[in-house]
Coordinates of C-alpha atoms in Angstrom, one line a residue:
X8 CA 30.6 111.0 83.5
X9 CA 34.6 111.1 83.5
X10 CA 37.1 111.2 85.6
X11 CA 38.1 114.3 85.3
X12 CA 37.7 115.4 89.5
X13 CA 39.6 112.5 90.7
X14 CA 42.5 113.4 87.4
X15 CA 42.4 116.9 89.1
X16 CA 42.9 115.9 92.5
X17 CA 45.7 113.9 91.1
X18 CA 47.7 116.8 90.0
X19 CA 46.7 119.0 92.9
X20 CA 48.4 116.2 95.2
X21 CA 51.4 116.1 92.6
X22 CA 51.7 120.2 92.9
X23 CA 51.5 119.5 97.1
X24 CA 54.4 116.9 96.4
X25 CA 56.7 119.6 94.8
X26 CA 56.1 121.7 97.2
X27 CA 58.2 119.1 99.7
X28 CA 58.5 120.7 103.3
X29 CA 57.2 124.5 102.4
X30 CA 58.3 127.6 101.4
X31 CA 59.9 128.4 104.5
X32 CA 61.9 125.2 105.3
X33 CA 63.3 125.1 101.6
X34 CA 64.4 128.4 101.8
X35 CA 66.1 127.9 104.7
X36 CA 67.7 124.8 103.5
X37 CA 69.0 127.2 100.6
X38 CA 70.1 129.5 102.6
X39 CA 72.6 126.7 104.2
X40 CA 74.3 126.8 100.6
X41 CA 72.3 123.1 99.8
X42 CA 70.6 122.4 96.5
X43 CA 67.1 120.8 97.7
X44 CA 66.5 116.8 96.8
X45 CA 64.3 117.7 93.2
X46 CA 67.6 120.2 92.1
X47 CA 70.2 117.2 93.1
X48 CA 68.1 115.2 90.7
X49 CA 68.0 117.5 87.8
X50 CA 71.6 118.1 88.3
X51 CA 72.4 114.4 88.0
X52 CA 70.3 113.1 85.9
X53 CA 69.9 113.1 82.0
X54 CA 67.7 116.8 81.4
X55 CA 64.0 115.0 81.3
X56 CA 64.7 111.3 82.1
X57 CA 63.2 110.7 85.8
X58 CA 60.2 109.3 86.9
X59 CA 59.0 109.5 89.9
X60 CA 57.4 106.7 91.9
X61 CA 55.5 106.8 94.9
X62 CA 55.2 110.8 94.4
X63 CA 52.1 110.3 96.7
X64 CA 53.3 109.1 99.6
X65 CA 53.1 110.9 103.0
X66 CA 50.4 112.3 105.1
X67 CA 47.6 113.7 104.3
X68 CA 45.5 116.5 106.0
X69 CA 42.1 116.7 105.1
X70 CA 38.6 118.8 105.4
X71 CA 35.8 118.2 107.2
X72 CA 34.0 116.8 104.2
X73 CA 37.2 114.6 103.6
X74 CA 38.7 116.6 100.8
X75 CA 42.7 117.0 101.2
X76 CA 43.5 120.4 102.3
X77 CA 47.4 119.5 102.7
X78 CA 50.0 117.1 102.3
X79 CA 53.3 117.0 103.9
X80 CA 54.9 114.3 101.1
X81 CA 57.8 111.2 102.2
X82 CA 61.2 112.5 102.8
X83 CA 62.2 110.1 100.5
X84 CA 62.2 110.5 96.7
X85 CA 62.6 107.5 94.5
X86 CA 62.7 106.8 90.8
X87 CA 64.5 105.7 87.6
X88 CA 66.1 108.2 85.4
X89 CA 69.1 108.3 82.7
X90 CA 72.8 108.7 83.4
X91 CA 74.8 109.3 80.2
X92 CA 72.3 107.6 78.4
X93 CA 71.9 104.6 80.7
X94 CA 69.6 103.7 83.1
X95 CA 70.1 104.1 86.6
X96 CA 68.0 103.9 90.3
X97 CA 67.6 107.4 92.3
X98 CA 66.9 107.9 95.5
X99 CA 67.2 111.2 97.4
X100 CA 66.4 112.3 100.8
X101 CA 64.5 115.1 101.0
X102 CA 65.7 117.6 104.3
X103 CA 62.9 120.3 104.2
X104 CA 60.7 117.2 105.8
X105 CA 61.4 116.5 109.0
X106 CA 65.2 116.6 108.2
X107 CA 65.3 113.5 106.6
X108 CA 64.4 111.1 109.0
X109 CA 62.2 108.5 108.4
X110 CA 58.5 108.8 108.4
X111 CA 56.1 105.7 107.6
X112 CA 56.0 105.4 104.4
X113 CA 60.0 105.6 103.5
X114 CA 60.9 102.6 105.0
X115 CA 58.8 101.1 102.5
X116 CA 60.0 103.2 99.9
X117 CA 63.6 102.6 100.6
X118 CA 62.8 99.0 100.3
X119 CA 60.9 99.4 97.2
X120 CA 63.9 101.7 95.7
X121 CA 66.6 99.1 96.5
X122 CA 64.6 95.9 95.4
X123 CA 63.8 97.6 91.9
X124 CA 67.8 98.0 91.7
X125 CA 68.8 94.6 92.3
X126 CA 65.7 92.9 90.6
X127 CA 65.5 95.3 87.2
X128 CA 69.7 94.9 87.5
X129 CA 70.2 98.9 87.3
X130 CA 73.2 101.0 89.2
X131 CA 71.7 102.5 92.5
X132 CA 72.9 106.7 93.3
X133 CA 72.0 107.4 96.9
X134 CA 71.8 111.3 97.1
X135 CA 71.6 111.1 101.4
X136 CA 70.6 114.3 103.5
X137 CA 69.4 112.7 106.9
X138 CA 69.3 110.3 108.9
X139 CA 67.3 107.7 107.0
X140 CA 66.5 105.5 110.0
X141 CA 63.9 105.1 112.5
X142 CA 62.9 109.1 112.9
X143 CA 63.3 111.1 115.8
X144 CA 62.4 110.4 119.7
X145 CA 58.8 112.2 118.8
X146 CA 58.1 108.9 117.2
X147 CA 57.5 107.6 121.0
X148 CA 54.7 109.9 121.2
X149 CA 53.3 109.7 118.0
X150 CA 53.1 105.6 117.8
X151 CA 52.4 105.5 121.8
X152 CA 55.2 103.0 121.8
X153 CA 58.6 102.4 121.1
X154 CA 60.1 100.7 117.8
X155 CA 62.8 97.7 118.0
X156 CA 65.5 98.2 115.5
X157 CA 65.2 96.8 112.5
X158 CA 66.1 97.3 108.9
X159 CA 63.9 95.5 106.1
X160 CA 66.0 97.5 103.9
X161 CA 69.5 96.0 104.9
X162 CA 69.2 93.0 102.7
X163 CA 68.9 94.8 99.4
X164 CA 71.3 96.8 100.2
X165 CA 73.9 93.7 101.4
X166 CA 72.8 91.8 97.9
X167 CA 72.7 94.8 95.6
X168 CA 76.6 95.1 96.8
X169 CA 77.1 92.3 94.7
X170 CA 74.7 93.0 92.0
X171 CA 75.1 96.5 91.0
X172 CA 77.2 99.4 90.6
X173 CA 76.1 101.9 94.1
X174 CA 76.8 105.1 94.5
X175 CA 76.3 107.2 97.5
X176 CA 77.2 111.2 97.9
X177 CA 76.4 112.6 101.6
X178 CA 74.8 115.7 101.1
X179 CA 74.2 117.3 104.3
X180 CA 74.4 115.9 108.0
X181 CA 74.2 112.0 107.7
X182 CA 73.9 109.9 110.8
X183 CA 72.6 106.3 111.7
X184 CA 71.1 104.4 108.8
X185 CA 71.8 107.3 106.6
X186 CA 75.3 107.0 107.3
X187 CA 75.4 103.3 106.9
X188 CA 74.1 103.7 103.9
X189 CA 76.5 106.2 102.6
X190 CA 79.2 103.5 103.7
X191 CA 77.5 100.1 101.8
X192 CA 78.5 101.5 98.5
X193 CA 80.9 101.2 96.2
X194 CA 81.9 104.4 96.0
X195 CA 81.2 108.0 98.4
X196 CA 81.6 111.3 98.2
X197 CA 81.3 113.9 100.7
X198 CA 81.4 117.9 99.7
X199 CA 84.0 119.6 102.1
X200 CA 81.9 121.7 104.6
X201 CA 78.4 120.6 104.0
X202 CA 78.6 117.1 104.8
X203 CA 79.0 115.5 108.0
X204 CA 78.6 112.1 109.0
X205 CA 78.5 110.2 112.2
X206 CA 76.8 107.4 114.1
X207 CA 75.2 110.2 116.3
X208 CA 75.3 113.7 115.9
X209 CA 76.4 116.9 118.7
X210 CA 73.4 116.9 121.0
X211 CA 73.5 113.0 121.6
X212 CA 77.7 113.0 121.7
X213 CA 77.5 116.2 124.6
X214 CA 76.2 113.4 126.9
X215 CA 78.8 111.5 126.9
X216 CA 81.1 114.4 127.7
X217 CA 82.3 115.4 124.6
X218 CA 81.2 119.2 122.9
X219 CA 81.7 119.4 119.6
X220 CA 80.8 121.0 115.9
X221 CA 79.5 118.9 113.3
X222 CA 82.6 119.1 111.0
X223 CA 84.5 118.4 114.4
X224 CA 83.0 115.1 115.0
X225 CA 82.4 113.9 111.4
X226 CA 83.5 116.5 109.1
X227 CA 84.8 115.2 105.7
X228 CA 88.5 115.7 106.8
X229 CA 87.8 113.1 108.8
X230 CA 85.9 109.7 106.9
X231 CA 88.1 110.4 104.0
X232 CA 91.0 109.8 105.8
X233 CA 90.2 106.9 108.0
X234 CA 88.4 105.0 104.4
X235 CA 84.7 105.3 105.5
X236 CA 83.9 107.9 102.4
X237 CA 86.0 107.7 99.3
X238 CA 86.2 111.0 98.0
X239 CA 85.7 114.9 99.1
X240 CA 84.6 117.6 96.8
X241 CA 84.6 121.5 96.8
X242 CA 80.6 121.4 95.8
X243 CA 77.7 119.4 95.2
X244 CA 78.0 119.6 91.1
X245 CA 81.7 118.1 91.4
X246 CA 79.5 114.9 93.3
X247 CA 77.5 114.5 90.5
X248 CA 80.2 114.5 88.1
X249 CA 82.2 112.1 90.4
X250 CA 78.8 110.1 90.7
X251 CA 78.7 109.9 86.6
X252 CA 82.3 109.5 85.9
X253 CA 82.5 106.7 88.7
X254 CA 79.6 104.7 86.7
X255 CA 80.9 105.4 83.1
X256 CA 83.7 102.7 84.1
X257 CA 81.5 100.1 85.2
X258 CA 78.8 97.4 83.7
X259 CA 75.0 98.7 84.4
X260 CA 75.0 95.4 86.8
X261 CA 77.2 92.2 86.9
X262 CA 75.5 90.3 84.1
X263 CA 76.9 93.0 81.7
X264 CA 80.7 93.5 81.1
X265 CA 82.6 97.2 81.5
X266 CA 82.3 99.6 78.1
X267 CA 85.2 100.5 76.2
X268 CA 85.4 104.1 75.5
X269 CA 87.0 105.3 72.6
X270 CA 90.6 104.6 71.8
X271 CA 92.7 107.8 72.0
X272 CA 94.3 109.1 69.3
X273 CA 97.6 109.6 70.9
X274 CA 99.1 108.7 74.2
X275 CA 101.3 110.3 76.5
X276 CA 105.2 110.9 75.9
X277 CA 106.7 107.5 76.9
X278 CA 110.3 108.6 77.1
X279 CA 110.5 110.0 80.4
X280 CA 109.6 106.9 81.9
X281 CA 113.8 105.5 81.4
X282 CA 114.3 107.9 84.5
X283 CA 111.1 107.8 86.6
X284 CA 112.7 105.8 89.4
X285 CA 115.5 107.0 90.7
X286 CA 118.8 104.5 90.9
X287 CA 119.2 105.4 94.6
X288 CA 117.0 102.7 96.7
X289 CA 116.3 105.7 99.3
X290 CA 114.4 108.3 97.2
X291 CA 111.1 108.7 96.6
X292 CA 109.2 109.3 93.5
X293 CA 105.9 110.1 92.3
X294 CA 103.5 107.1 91.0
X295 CA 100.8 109.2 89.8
X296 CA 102.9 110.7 86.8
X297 CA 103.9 107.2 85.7
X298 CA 100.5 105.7 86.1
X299 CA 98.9 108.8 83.8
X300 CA 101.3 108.4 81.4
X301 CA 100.6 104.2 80.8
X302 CA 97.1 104.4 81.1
X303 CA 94.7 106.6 78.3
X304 CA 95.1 110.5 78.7
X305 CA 92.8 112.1 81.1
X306 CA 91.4 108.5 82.1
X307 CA 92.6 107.8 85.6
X308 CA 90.2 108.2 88.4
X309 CA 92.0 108.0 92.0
X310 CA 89.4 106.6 94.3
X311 CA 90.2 107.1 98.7
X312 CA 93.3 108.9 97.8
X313 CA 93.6 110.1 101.4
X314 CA 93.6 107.1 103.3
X315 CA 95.7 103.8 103.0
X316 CA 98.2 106.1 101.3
X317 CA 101.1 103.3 100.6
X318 CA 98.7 102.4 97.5
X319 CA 97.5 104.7 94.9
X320 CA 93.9 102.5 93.6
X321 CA 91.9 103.5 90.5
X322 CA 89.6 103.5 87.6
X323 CA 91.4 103.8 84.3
X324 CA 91.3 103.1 80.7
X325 CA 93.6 102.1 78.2
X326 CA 93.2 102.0 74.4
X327 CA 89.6 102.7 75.5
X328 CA 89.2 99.4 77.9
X329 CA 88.1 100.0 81.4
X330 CA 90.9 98.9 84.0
X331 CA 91.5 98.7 87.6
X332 CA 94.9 99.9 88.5
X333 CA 97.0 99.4 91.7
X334 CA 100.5 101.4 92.3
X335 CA 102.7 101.1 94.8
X336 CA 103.8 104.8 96.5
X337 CA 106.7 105.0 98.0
X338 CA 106.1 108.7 99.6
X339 CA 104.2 106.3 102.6
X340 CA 105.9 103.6 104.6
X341 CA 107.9 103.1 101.4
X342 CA 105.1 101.5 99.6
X343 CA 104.7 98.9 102.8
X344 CA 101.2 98.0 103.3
X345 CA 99.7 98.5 107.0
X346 CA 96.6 98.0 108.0
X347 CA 94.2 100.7 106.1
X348 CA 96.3 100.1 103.1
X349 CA 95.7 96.7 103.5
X350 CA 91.8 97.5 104.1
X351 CA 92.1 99.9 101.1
X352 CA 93.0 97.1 99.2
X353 CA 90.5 94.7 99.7
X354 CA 87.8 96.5 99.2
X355 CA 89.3 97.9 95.7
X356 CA 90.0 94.2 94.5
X357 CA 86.7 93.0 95.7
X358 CA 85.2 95.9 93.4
X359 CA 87.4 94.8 90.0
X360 CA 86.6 91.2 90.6
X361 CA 82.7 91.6 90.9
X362 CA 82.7 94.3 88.0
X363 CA 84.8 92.0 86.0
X364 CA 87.6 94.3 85.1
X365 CA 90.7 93.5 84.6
X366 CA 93.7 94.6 86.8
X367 CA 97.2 96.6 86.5
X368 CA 99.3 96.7 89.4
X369 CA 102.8 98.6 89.5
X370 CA 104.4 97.3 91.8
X371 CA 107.1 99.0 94.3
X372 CA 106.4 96.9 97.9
X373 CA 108.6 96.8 100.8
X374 CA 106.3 94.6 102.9
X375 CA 104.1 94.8 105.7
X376 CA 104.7 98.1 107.8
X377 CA 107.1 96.5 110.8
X378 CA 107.7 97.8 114.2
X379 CA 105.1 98.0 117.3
X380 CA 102.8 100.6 116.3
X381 CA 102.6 98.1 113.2
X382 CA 102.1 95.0 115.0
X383 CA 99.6 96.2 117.5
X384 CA 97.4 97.8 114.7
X385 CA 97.1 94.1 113.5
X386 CA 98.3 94.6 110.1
X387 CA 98.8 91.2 109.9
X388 CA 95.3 89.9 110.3
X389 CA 94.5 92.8 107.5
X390 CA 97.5 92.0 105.5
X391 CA 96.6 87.8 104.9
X392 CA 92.6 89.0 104.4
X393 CA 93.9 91.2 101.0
X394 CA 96.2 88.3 100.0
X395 CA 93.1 86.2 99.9
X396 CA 91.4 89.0 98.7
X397 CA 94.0 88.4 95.7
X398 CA 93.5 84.9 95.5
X399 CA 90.0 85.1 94.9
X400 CA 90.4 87.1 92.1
X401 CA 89.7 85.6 88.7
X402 CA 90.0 88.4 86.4
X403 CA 92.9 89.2 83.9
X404 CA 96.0 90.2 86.0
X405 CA 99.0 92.3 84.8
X406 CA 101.7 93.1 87.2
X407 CA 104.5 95.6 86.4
X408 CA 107.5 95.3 88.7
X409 CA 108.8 99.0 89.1
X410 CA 111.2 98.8 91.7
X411 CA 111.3 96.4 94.6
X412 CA 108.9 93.4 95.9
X413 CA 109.8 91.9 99.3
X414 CA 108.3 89.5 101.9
X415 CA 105.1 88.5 102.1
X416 CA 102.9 91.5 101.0
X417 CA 105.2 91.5 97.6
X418 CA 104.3 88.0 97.3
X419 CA 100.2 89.3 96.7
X420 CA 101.6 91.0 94.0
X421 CA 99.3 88.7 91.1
X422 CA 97.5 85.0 92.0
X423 CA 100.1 82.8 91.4
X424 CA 97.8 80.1 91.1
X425 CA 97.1 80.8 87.7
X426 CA 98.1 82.6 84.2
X427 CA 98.9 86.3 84.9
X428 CA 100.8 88.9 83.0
X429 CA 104.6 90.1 85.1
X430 CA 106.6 92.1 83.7
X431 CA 109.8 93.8 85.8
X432 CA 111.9 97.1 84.9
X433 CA 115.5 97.3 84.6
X434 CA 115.0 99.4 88.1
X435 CA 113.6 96.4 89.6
X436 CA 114.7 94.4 92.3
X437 CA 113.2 91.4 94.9
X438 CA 113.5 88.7 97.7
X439 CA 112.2 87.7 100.5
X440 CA 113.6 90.2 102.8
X441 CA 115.6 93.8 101.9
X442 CA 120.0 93.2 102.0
X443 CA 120.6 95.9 104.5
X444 CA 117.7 94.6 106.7
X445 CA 118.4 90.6 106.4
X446 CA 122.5 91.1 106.1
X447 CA 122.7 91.8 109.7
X448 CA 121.0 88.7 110.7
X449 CA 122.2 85.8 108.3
X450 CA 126.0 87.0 108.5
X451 CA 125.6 88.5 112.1
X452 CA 128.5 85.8 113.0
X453 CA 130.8 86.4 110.4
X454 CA 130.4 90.4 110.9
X455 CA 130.9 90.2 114.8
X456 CA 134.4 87.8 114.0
X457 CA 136.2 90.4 111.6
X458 CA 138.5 92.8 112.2
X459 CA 136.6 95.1 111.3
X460 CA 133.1 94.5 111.5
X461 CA 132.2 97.6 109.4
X462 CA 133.9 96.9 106.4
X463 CA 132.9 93.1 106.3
X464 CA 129.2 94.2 106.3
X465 CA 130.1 96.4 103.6
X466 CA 131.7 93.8 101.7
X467 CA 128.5 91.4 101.8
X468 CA 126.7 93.6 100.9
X469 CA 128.8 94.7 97.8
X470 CA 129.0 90.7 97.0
X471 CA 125.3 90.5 97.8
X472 CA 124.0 93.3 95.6
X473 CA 125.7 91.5 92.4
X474 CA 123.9 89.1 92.5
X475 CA 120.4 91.0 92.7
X476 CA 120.4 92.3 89.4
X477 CA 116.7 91.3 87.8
X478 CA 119.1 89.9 84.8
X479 CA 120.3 86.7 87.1
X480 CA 116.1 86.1 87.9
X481 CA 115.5 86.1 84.6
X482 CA 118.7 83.8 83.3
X483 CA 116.5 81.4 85.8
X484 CA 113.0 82.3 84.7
X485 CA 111.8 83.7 88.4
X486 CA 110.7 86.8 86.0
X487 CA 108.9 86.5 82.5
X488 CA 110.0 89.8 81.0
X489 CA 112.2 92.5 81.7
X490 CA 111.2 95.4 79.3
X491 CA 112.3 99.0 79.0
X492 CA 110.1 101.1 80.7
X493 CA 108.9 102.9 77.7
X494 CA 107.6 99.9 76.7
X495 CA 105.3 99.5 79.2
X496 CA 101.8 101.2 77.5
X497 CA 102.1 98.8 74.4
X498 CA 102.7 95.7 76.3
X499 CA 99.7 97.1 78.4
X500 CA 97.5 97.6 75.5
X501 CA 98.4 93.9 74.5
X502 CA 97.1 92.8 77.5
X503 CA 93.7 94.3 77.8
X504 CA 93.1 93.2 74.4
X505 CA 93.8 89.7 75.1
X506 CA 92.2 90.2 78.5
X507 CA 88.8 91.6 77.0
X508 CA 88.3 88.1 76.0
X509 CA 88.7 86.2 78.5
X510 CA 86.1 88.5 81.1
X511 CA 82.7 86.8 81.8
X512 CA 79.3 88.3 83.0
X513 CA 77.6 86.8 85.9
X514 CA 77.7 86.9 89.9
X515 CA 80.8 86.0 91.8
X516 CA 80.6 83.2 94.3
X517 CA 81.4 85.7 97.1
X518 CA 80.0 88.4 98.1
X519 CA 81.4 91.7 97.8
X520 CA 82.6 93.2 101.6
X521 CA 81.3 97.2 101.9

């Protein structure tokens, strides 16, 4: 005799599965403009590459002779599948069930999914539609008692931080563990309209007095401004590709090192470059421009380009190796870091440093926001926690001075505790605090005695500004180099080369902070 009923009762249980929350709820969760949780994984995934673990779960409903009649499957969908060609964990939440929120077995399953991550060392993508926690209050009913917070989960997801490349794209209304989950990643997305995320949504908020829409109370206008999410998109397909371009940059896990791409045949024009900054100290420029024209063509990614906006951070290449860059923008606080700049960078140097790539930093820093909004923000506390952020850095580290580098934010501009690549343009100029800001102070006797106060600050400061020209650092060594811009790509390709070398697999002693 085979096996062939119990084989058949397989499939029919795999055929319930697909059918996630019915016909009804999935079409309504269409009709809300959402792809459901098996689409989001065809659209990310590599056409035929995912299998599917713990496809049974959920709850059963069964005859009276004990023969399944239904099943209502986990909100939860886990498996491995191939991005790109490499391997990767999926999880997705599935909405037409229950709405996301936890039922018995995805706890388990969440715990399961994390754990294979870390222990098989493969990149997790979090596809998030719910709330991922402890379900809703009906659970009081259904257990006959209440449930003490907990989550098992939390310490794969803490240690796979540090382990692994994770990727999380809110696809729906997030809230509680689902949105702490979108947030313990190292990179977010959010699609502009459909996402929301919150620690508690509209009906629990209107009880403490406040009525408001979704997208009012955690719309994607708002997390990627204050550096919760990373990144907003137009639809769910631009997430995926974000998703896959966001891992193509990055080691399958720590114990690997970053791919190179392909070199590019050409780069940019370099020529424009002599008169990207301007030779008055008070005008703005753009940094993006310059920073696409060093690095390989088409290869910068921007990553929270709407929050800590004094510093442009991203993922790069350059003659095909995978960088992390950091540029100064003068459009905010004049390049000046305050405190989500300060956050911004942190968390962007903690990500290099664990993923072993090496760094470029163009450099244009006029020191820690000042005044009282600045000081009662703490920018200070922020400020000292990214220069040790810096400090703990051990990857290959080339700085390019574009323009100015004062006080104690400029001084995080490269560990100075060890061998990095500096480099300063003609354009360039530094100390310890601005002329027109310090002048005032260390000659305030002298100004207040003359004649005419006025024109003795103006001729300081004319005396002064002589003597800043990057020319007299260098006649003393206090800079390396001092290159024409137009330079800059080749001595940049000289230094990924030689830093490709020097990075090393393995886990940091630290672990990374979400």
């Amino acid at each position: 005799m085979s096996w062939q009923p119990e084989v058949d009762e397989l499939q029919w249980r795999k055929q319930l599965a697909q059918q996630m929350g019915g016909a009804e709820k999935v079409q309504r969760h269409k009709d809300a403009g959402k792809l459901t949780v098996r689409e989001r994984i065809e659209a990310i995934a590599d056409p035929g590459s995912f299998q599917e673990i713990g496809a049974l779960a959920g709850s059963g409903q069964y005859d009276a002779d004990g023969k399944i009649a239904g099943l209502r499957p986990s909100n939860l969908v886990i498996g491995h599948a191939q991005i790109d060609a490499r391997p990767v964990v999926l999880m997705g939440d599935d909405f037409t069930v229950r709405g996301g929120a936890n039922d018995g077995a995805v706890g388990d399953k969440l715990v399961h999914a994390e754990r294979m991550a870390g222990d098989l060392r493969l990149p997790v993508v979090r596809l998030v539609d719910g709330t991922g926690g402890g379900g809703s209050v009906r659970n009081i009913e259904t257990k006959g008692h209440t449930l003490l917070p907990e989550m098992r989960v939390w310490q794969h997801v803490v240690e796979n931080m540090s382990l692994v490349p994770v990727v999380s794209l809110a696809l729906g209304s997030v809230a509680g563990m689902g949105a702490a989950r979108v947030a313990a990643s190292h990179y977010s997305v959010m699609v502009k309209g459909l996402s929301q995320l919150f620690n508690a949504g509209p009906p629990i908020v209107a009880h403490i007095g406040q009525q408001v829409s979704k997208n009012e109370l955690g719309g994607s206008q708002i997390h990627t401004r204050n550096g919760v999410v990373d990144d907003e998109v137009d639809t769910e397909a631009e997430a995926f590709a974000r998703a896959r371009r966001f891992l193509s940059y990055l080691p399958t896990s720590v114990f690997e090192l970053p791919p190179r791409g392909a070199a590019p045949a050409a780069s940019a024009d370099q020529q424009w470059l002599l008169a990207a900054i301007p030779r008055d100290a008070r005008s703005v420029y753009k940094i993006r421009p310059i920073v696409q024209t060093l690095v390989d063509p088409d290869s910068f990614m921007e990553l929270g380009g709407k929050w800590g906006r004094a510093l442009a951070t991203g993922l790069a290449r350059i003659d095909g190796w995978p960088v992390a860059v950091l540029a100064s923008d003068p459009y905010h606080y004049g390049g000046g870091w305050d405190r989500a700049t300060s956050d911004k960078l942190i968390r962007f140097v903690d990500l290099a440093q664990v993923f072993h790539l090496p760094v470029v930093n163009l450099v244009d820093v006029a020191g820690f926001q000042i005044g009282v909004d600045a000081e009662k923000s703490g920018v200070m506390r922020s400020g000292v926690r990214a220069l040790a952020a810096i400090y703990q850095t051990t990857v290959p580290w080339c700085s390019i001075i574009v323009r100015r580098a004062y006080g104690v934010a400029a001084a995080g501009h490269q560990h100075m505790g060890r061998h990095n690549w500096r480099y300063a343009w003609p354009s360039a100029n530094w100390g310890s605090l601005p002329i027109e800001g310090g002048l005032e102070v260390a000659y305030k006797a002298e100004i207040e005695a003359a004649q005419d106060p006025g024109r003795k600050r103006a001729e300081i400061e004319q005396r002064l500004r002589r003597l800043t020209s990057p020319f007299r650092s260098a006649e003393a060594f206090v800079i390396e180099d001092i290159i024409d811009p137009r330079e800059t790509r080749a001595r940049l390709v000289d230094f990924v080369h030689l830093a490709a070398r020097l990075r090393q697999p393995g886990q940091q002693a630290f672990g990374i902070r979400p």
